[in-house]
GROMACS .gro file of C-alpha atoms in nm:
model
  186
    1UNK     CA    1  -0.729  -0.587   2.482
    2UNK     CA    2  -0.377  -0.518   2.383
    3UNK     CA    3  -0.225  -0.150   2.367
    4UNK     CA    4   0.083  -0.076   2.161
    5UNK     CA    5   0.262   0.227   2.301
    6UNK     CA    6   0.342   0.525   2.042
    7UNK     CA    7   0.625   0.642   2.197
    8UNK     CA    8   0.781   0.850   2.537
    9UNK     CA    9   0.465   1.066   2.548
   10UNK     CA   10   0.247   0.782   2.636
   11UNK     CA   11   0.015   0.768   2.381
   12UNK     CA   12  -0.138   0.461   2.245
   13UNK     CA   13  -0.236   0.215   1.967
   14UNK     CA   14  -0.557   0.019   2.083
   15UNK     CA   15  -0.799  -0.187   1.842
   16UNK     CA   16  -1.141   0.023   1.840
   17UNK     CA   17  -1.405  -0.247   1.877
   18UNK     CA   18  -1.813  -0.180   1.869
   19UNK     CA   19  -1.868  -0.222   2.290
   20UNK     CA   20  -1.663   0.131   2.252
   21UNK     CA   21  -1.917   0.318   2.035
   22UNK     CA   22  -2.003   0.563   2.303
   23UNK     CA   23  -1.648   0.650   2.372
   24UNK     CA   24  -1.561   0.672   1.953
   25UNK     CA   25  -1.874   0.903   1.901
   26UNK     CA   26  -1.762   1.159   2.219
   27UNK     CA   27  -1.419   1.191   2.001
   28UNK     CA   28  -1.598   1.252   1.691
   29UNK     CA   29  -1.842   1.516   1.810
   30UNK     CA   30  -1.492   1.699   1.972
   31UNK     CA   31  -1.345   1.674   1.624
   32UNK     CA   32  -1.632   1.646   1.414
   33UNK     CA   33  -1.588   1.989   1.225
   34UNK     CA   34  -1.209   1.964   1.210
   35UNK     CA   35  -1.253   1.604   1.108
   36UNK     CA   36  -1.497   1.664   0.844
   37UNK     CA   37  -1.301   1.892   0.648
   38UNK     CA   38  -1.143   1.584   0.465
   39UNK     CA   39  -1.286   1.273   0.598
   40UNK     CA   40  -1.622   1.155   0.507
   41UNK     CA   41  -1.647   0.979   0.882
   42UNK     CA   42  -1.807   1.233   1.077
   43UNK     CA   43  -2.120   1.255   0.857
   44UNK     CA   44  -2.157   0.888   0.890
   45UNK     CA   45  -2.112   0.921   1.247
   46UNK     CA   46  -2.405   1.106   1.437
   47UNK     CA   47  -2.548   0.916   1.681
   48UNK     CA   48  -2.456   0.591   1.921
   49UNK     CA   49  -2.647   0.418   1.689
   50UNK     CA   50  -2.483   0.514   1.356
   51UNK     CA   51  -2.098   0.484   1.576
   52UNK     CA   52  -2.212   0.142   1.678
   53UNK     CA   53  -2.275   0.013   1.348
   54UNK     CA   54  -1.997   0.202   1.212
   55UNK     CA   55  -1.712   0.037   1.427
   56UNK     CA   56  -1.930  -0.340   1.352
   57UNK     CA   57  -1.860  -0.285   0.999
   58UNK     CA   58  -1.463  -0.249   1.127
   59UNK     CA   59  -1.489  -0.566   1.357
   60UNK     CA   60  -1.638  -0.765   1.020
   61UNK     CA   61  -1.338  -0.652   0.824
   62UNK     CA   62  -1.117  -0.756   1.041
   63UNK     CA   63  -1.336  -1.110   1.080
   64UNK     CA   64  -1.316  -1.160   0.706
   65UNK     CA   65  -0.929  -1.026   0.705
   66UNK     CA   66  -1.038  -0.745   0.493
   67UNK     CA   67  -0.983  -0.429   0.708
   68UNK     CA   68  -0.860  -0.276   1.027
   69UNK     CA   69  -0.938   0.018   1.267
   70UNK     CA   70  -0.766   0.090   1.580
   71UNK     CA   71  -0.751   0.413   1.795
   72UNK     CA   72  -0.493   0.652   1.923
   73UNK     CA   73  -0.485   0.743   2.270
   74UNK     CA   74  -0.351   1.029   2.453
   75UNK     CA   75  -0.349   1.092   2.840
   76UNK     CA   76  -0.629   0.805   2.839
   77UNK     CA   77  -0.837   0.997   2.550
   78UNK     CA   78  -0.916   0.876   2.229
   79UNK     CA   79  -0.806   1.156   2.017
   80UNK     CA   80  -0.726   0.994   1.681
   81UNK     CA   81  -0.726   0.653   1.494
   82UNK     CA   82  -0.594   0.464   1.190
   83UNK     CA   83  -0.778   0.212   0.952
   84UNK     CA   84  -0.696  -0.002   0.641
   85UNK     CA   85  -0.991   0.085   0.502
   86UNK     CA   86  -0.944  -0.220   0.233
   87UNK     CA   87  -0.701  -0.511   0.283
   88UNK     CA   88  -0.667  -0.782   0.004
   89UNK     CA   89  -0.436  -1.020   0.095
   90UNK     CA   90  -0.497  -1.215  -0.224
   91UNK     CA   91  -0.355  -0.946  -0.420
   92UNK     CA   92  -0.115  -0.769  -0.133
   93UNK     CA   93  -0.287  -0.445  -0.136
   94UNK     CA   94  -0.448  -0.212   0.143
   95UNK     CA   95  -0.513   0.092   0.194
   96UNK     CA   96  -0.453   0.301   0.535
   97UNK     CA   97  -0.576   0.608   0.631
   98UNK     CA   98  -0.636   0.835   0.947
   99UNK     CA   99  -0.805   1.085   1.148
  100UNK     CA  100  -0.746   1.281   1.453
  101UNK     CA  101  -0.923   1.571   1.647
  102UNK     CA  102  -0.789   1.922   1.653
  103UNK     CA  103  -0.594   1.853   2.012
  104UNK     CA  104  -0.426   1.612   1.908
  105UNK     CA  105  -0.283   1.690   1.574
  106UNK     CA  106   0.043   1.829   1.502
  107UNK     CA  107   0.237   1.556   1.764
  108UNK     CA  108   0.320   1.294   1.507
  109UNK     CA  109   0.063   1.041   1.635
  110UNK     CA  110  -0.065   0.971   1.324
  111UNK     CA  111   0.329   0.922   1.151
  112UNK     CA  112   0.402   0.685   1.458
  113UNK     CA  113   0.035   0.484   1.425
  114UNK     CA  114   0.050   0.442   1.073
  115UNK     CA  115   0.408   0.344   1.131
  116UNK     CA  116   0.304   0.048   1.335
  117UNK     CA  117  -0.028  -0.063   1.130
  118UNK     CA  118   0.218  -0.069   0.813
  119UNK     CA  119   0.515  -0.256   0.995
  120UNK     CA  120   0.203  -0.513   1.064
  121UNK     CA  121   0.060  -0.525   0.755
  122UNK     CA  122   0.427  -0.561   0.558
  123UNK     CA  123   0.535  -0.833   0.811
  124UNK     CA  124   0.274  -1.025   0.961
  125UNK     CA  125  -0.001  -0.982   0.681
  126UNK     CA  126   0.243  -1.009   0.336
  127UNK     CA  127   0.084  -0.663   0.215
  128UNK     CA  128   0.312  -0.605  -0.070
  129UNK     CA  129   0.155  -0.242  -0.177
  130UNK     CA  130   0.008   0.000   0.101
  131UNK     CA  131  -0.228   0.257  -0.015
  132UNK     CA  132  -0.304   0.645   0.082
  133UNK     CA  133  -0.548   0.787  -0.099
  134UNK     CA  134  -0.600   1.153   0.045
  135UNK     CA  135  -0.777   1.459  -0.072
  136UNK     CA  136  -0.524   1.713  -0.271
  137UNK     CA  137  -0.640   2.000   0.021
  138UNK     CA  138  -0.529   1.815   0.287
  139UNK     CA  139  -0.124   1.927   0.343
  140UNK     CA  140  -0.115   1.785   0.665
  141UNK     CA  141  -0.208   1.370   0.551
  142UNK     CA  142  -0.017   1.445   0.270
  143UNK     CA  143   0.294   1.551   0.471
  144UNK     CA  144   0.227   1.247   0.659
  145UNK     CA  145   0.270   1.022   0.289
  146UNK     CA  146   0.591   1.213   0.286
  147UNK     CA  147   0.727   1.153   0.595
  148UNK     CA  148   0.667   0.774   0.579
  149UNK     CA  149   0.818   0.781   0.234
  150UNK     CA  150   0.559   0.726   0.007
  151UNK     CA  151   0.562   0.800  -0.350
  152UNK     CA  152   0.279   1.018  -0.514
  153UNK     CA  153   0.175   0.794  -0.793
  154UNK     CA  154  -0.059   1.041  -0.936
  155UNK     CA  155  -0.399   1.238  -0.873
  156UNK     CA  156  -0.752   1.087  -0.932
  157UNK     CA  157  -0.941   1.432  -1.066
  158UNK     CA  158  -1.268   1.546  -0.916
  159UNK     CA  159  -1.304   1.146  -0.837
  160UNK     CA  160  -1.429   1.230  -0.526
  161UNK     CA  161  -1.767   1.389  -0.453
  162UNK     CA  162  -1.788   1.567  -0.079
  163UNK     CA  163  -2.023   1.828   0.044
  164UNK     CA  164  -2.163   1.928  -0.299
  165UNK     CA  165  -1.829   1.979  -0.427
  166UNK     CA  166  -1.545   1.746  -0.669
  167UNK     CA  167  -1.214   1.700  -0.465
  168UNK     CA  168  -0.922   1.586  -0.661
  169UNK     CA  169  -0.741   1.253  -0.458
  170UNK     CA  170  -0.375   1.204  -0.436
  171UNK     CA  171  -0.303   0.841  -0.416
  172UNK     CA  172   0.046   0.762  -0.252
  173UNK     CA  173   0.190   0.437  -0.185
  174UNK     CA  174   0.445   0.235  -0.035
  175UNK     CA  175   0.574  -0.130  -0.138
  176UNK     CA  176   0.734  -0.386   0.088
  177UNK     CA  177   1.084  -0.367  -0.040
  178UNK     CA  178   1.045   0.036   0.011
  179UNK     CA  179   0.924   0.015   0.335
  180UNK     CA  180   1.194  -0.266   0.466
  181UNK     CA  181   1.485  -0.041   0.296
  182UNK     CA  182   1.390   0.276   0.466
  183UNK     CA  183   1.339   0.126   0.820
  184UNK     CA  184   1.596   0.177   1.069
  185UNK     CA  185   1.877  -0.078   1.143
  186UNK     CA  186   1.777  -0.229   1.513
   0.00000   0.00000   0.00000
């Protein structure tokens, strides 16, 4: 298995794969709460069982070219992780998200993992349009849009039912020409 490093801190990009499931479901109980207040994942999540067939449904994506999850890891723990939910490479679009546990968050692991994942998608995969579709409560994934300069195209209203309540979604994106101008001269 390959591991991408994140920067001087030592954390880590690794694919999550299904033999991991026991591993991916200790990270979501630690989190689950803090998690949950955004992400659907942890209510899908709730047993080895439900992880197990959870990350499958990740390792057919990425069989069929149609999705992606890998994991952040910190000091050896798997704190975090970042997905293209969808991928259509037919049509150049995908759309990323993330998710970390309460340790972890505030360090920029997400910024620097999404970073990477979109570099990938944009250069190796032809993505033209890259997707963030977060709930309009959640300041800290939208600071993350910001930071890798995405544009807010607009807000879905009450599209999105969650814990007996409507959640507006902000959808943000980024297109290839954006993403190649904004990227640092090597």
């Amino acid at each position: 298995m390959y591991a991408i490093s994140l920067g001087d801190d030592g954390a880590e990009l690794r694919p999550l794969e299904p033999w991991q499931a026991e591993e991916f479901l200790t990270h979501i109980d630690r989190g689950r709460e803090f998690i949950g207040q955004h992400v659907a994942m942890p209510d899908r999540v709730t047993d080895l069982e439900s992880s197990r067939s959870f990350l499958r449904a990740y390792a057919e994506k990425a069989a069929a070219d149609a999705g992606r999850i890998h994991g952040i890891w910190a000091d050896g723990t798997l704190v975090g992780g970042v997905i293209f939910r969808t991928m259509d490479l037919e049509h150049g679009t995908a759309e990323a998200g993330c998710w970390l546990e309460p340790s972890a968050a505030g360090r920029g692991l997400v910024t620097r993992a999404i970073r990477v994942i979109i570099d990938w998608a944009v250069e190796e995969r032809g993505i033209h349009r890259v997707e963030w579709q977060v709930s309009a409560a959640n300041a800290a994934s939208i600071a993350v849009a910001r930071r890798l300069g995405m544009t807010k195209d607009g807000v879905l209203r009450e599209s999105y039912w969650y814990r007996g309540k409507r959640h507006d979604i902000e959808v943000w994106s980024v297109l290839a020409p954006e993403w190649r101008a904004a990227r640092p001269a090597s």
